[in-house]
Amino acid sequence: EAGVAQSPRYKIIEKRQSVAFWCNPISGHATLYWYQQILGQGPKLLIQFQNNGVVDDSQLPKDRFSAERLKGVDSTLKIQPAKLEDSAVYLCASSLGIQGTEQYFGPGTRLTVT
Amino acid sequence: EDQVTQSPEALRLQEGESSSLNCSYTVSGLRGLFWYRQDPGKGPEFLFTLYSAGEEKEKERLKATLTKKESFLHITAPKPEDSATYLCAVVTGAGSYQLTFGKGTKLSVIP
């Protein structure tokens, strides 16, 4: 079974630029999550999708972050404009149902904002 | 606000030296406690889910236990390949199944 795919794996941008990350969840998984993991911290949930609807985006900085999950499959997370404090690893995870007892994580995208 | 605290922050063990990692939590309405393993440059890998006090789960050299205020991850006779960061997370309340993670314990097992 193929795991959660993410791209790119690494990205370096200057502050005020924009960036987008892509995630393809495990086939058949209805729920998709985006997490931000700052160095030395645990992952923090940014947004949760159930199929193509948003379940929870309470911790998403909506003035600069946006996410979509077209057709309920893959998803894109965008940051515009980026700030220095956005430097982190962005992890995508998926689970079979909304009560995702087992969330499967992708390898993440390491973003560096200079 | 839900809080998850893991200790110690880092732990160095000799190969074969058993020990335990701690995850204490202050939450309202625990629905589940999760343990993940994270290797450098990779996403977290699911290990265990515990739902109620007294529950225990085992996998190879790892054993997770849960009380009303904390969880322990016991590592018996660790090997160098057990070196990783171990993350604890909780799910609480109703609605979205949001994982709230601790900062993790970085385990190093020395040959």
Short mmCIF file of C-alpha atoms in Angstrom, two decimals:
data_model
loop_
_atom_site.label_atom_id
_atom_site.label_comp_id
_atom_site.label_asym_id
_atom_site.label_seq_id
_atom_site.Cartn_x
_atom_site.Cartn_y
_atom_site.Cartn_z
CA GLU A 1 0.00 0.00 0.00
CA ALA A 2 1.44 3.35 -1.03
CA GLY A 3 1.89 5.85 1.79
CA VAL A 4 1.10 9.54 1.97
CA ALA A 5 2.99 11.44 -0.72
CA GLN A 6 4.19 15.02 -0.34
CA SER A 7 6.10 17.41 -2.56
CA PRO A 8 8.38 19.17 -2.64
CA ARG A 9 10.54 17.70 0.12
CA TYR A 10 12.49 20.91 0.62
CA LYS A 11 11.81 24.55 -0.22
CA ILE A 12 13.77 27.72 0.43
CA ILE A 13 12.10 31.08 -0.17
CA GLU A 14 12.54 34.68 0.86
CA LYS A 15 10.12 36.36 3.22
CA ARG A 16 7.06 37.86 1.54
CA GLN A 17 7.22 35.26 -1.25
CA SER A 18 4.52 32.65 -1.72
CA VAL A 19 4.84 28.86 -1.60
CA ALA A 20 2.59 25.85 -2.12
CA PHE A 21 2.81 22.29 -0.85
CA TRP A 22 1.06 19.27 -2.29
CA CYS A 23 -0.22 16.12 -0.59
CA ASN A 24 -1.70 12.90 -1.92
CA PRO A 25 -3.21 10.78 0.87
CA ILE A 26 -3.48 7.03 1.07
CA SER A 27 -6.08 5.76 -1.37
CA GLY A 28 -9.51 5.54 0.23
CA HIS A 29 -8.69 7.73 3.22
CA ALA A 30 -11.48 10.26 3.65
CA THR A 31 -9.77 12.47 6.22
CA LEU A 32 -6.73 14.60 5.48
CA TYR A 33 -4.73 16.74 7.91
CA TRP A 34 -2.06 19.41 7.55
CA TYR A 35 0.33 19.91 10.48
CA GLN A 36 3.12 22.39 11.12
CA GLN A 37 6.14 21.10 13.05
CA ILE A 38 8.62 23.69 14.25
CA LEU A 39 12.08 22.37 15.18
CA GLY A 40 12.04 20.81 18.64
CA GLN A 41 8.23 20.83 18.88
CA GLY A 42 5.49 18.33 18.27
CA PRO A 43 3.28 18.73 15.20
CA LYS A 44 0.47 21.29 15.44
CA LEU A 45 -2.73 20.81 13.46
CA LEU A 46 -3.44 23.53 10.91
CA ILE A 47 -6.47 22.16 9.09
CA GLN A 48 -8.51 18.98 8.84
CA PHE A 49 -10.60 17.91 5.83
CA GLN A 50 -13.30 15.28 5.66
CA ASN A 51 -13.58 14.44 1.96
CA ASN A 52 -13.51 17.93 0.41
CA GLY A 53 -15.07 19.77 3.37
CA VAL A 54 -13.23 21.54 6.19
CA VAL A 55 -13.80 19.99 9.64
CA ASP A 56 -11.41 22.14 11.69
CA ASP A 57 -9.28 25.12 10.66
CA SER A 58 -9.25 26.91 14.00
CA GLN A 59 -5.44 27.04 14.15
CA LEU A 60 -4.86 28.05 10.53
CA PRO A 61 -3.54 31.63 10.19
CA LYS A 62 -6.10 32.54 7.60
CA ASP A 63 -4.58 35.90 6.75
CA ARG A 64 -1.68 34.12 5.04
CA PHE A 65 -2.42 30.40 4.89
CA SER A 66 -4.99 28.70 2.69
CA ALA A 67 -5.71 25.08 1.88
CA GLU A 68 -8.00 23.20 -0.44
CA ARG A 69 -8.84 19.60 -1.17
CA LEU A 70 -10.38 19.42 -4.60
CA LYS A 71 -12.45 16.33 -5.39
CA GLY A 72 -11.78 14.98 -1.91
CA VAL A 73 -8.46 13.43 -2.83
CA ASP A 74 -5.21 15.39 -2.95
CA SER A 75 -4.68 18.70 -1.22
CA THR A 76 -2.66 21.89 -1.50
CA LEU A 77 -1.49 24.16 1.33
CA LYS A 78 -0.41 27.68 0.39
CA ILE A 79 1.39 30.41 2.29
CA GLN A 80 1.23 33.95 0.95
CA PRO A 81 3.14 36.00 1.97
CA ALA A 82 5.62 33.94 3.97
CA LYS A 83 7.20 35.16 7.21
CA LEU A 84 10.42 34.07 8.89
CA GLU A 85 8.42 32.28 11.60
CA ASP A 86 6.82 30.03 8.98
CA SER A 87 10.09 28.09 8.73
CA ALA A 88 9.06 24.58 9.74
CA VAL A 89 8.25 21.12 8.44
CA TYR A 90 4.76 20.85 6.98
CA LEU A 91 3.34 17.38 7.44
CA CYS A 92 0.35 15.89 5.72
CA ALA A 93 -1.50 12.95 7.26
CA SER A 94 -4.53 10.90 6.37
CA SER A 95 -6.89 8.52 8.11
CA LEU A 96 -9.67 6.20 7.06
CA GLY A 97 -12.47 8.04 8.84
CA ILE A 98 -13.10 11.25 10.72
CA GLN A 99 -12.26 9.53 14.00
CA GLY A 100 -8.75 8.95 12.76
CA THR A 101 -7.37 6.65 15.39
CA GLU A 102 -4.46 5.89 13.11
CA GLN A 103 -3.19 8.88 11.24
CA TYR A 104 -0.57 8.05 8.62
CA PHE A 105 1.95 10.79 8.00
CA GLY A 106 3.87 11.71 4.90
CA PRO A 107 7.58 12.58 4.95
CA GLY A 108 6.89 16.32 5.18
CA THR A 109 8.12 19.42 3.38
CA ARG A 110 10.90 21.34 5.08
CA LEU A 111 10.37 25.07 4.46
CA THR A 112 13.08 27.62 5.13
CA VAL A 113 12.14 31.30 4.92
CA THR A 114 15.12 33.66 4.68
CA GLU B 1 -6.49 24.33 27.44
CA ASP B 2 -5.26 20.80 26.86
CA GLN B 3 -1.63 20.25 27.81
CA VAL B 4 0.71 17.36 27.07
CA THR B 5 4.12 17.24 28.73
CA GLN B 6 6.76 14.67 27.88
CA SER B 7 9.82 13.84 29.96
CA PRO B 8 12.69 13.61 29.75
CA GLU B 9 13.42 15.79 26.71
CA ALA B 10 16.34 13.53 25.82
CA LEU B 11 17.48 10.12 27.02
CA ARG B 12 20.68 8.22 26.31
CA LEU B 13 20.71 4.51 27.01
CA GLN B 14 23.24 1.78 26.58
CA GLU B 15 22.07 -1.06 24.39
CA GLY B 16 20.10 -3.46 26.61
CA GLU B 17 19.44 -0.85 29.32
CA SER B 18 15.67 -0.72 29.87
CA SER B 19 13.90 2.52 30.74
CA SER B 20 10.61 4.43 30.49
CA LEU B 21 9.42 7.61 28.82
CA ASN B 22 6.69 9.67 30.45
CA CYS B 23 3.74 11.57 28.99
CA SER B 24 1.59 13.51 31.44
CA TYR B 25 -1.57 15.24 30.31
CA THR B 26 -4.07 17.80 31.57
CA VAL B 27 -7.14 17.55 29.41
CA SER B 28 -10.92 17.64 29.63
CA GLY B 29 -12.49 14.46 28.40
CA LEU B 30 -9.70 12.22 27.11
CA ARG B 31 -10.86 10.24 24.06
CA GLY B 32 -7.55 8.61 23.29
CA LEU B 33 -3.80 8.80 23.85
CA PHE B 34 -1.41 8.02 21.03
CA TRP B 35 2.27 7.20 20.79
CA TYR B 36 4.22 7.90 17.62
CA ARG B 37 7.84 7.37 16.64
CA GLN B 38 9.61 9.94 14.46
CA ASP B 39 12.95 9.34 12.74
CA PRO B 40 14.99 12.31 11.49
CA GLY B 41 13.67 13.67 8.21
CA LYS B 42 10.53 11.54 8.34
CA GLY B 43 6.94 11.91 9.42
CA PRO B 44 5.67 10.36 12.66
CA GLU B 45 4.93 6.64 12.57
CA PHE B 46 1.95 5.33 14.55
CA LEU B 47 2.76 2.97 17.43
CA PHE B 48 -0.16 2.67 19.87
CA THR B 49 -3.56 4.02 20.86
CA LEU B 50 -4.78 3.77 24.47
CA TYR B 51 -8.32 4.65 25.46
CA SER B 52 -8.84 3.99 29.16
CA ALA B 53 -6.87 3.87 32.41
CA GLY B 54 -5.31 0.49 33.00
CA GLU B 55 -5.00 -0.32 29.32
CA GLU B 56 -1.67 -1.69 28.07
CA LYS B 57 -0.35 -2.44 24.58
CA GLU B 58 2.87 -4.06 23.43
CA LYS B 59 4.88 -4.17 20.24
CA GLU B 60 8.26 -5.87 20.16
CA ARG B 61 10.42 -4.11 22.80
CA LEU B 62 7.84 -1.37 23.47
CA LYS B 63 5.00 -1.40 25.98
CA ALA B 64 2.60 1.50 26.52
CA THR B 65 0.49 1.96 29.64
CA LEU B 66 -2.13 4.52 30.63
CA THR B 67 -3.33 5.96 33.94
CA LYS B 68 -5.79 8.78 34.56
CA LYS B 69 -3.03 11.41 34.41
CA GLU B 70 -0.14 9.96 32.45
CA SER B 71 1.14 7.35 30.07
CA PHE B 72 4.42 5.49 30.04
CA LEU B 73 6.31 4.01 27.13
CA HIS B 74 8.50 1.25 28.47
CA ILE B 75 11.45 0.15 26.38
CA THR B 76 12.89 -3.24 27.26
CA ALA B 77 16.45 -4.12 26.24
CA PRO B 78 16.62 -1.38 23.59
CA LYS B 79 18.70 -1.67 20.44
CA PRO B 80 20.38 1.13 18.46
CA GLU B 81 17.57 0.97 15.89
CA ASP B 82 15.16 2.11 18.60
CA SER B 83 16.85 5.52 18.52
CA ALA B 84 14.25 8.10 17.49
CA THR B 85 12.02 10.82 18.90
CA TYR B 86 8.92 9.42 20.60
CA LEU B 87 5.86 11.64 20.49
CA CYS B 88 2.79 11.45 22.68
CA ALA B 89 -0.54 12.94 21.57
CA VAL B 90 -4.06 13.18 22.98
CA VAL B 91 -7.51 13.57 21.49
CA THR B 92 -10.14 15.25 23.64
CA GLY B 93 -13.63 16.66 23.54
CA ALA B 94 -16.13 16.34 20.77
CA GLY B 95 -16.09 17.25 17.12
CA SER B 96 -12.89 17.07 15.11
CA TYR B 97 -10.40 14.37 15.93
CA GLN B 98 -7.55 16.76 16.60
CA LEU B 99 -4.28 15.37 17.91
CA THR B 100 -2.51 17.59 20.46
CA PHE B 101 1.14 16.57 20.60
CA GLY B 102 3.80 16.88 23.26
CA LYS B 103 7.30 18.02 22.34
CA GLY B 104 8.68 14.51 22.30
CA THR B 105 11.50 12.58 23.93
CA LYS B 106 14.63 12.06 21.87
CA LEU B 107 15.97 8.59 22.60
CA SER B 108 19.53 7.60 21.73
CA VAL B 109 20.61 3.97 22.22
CA ILE B 110 24.36 3.55 22.26
CA PRO B 111 25.88 0.22 21.09
#
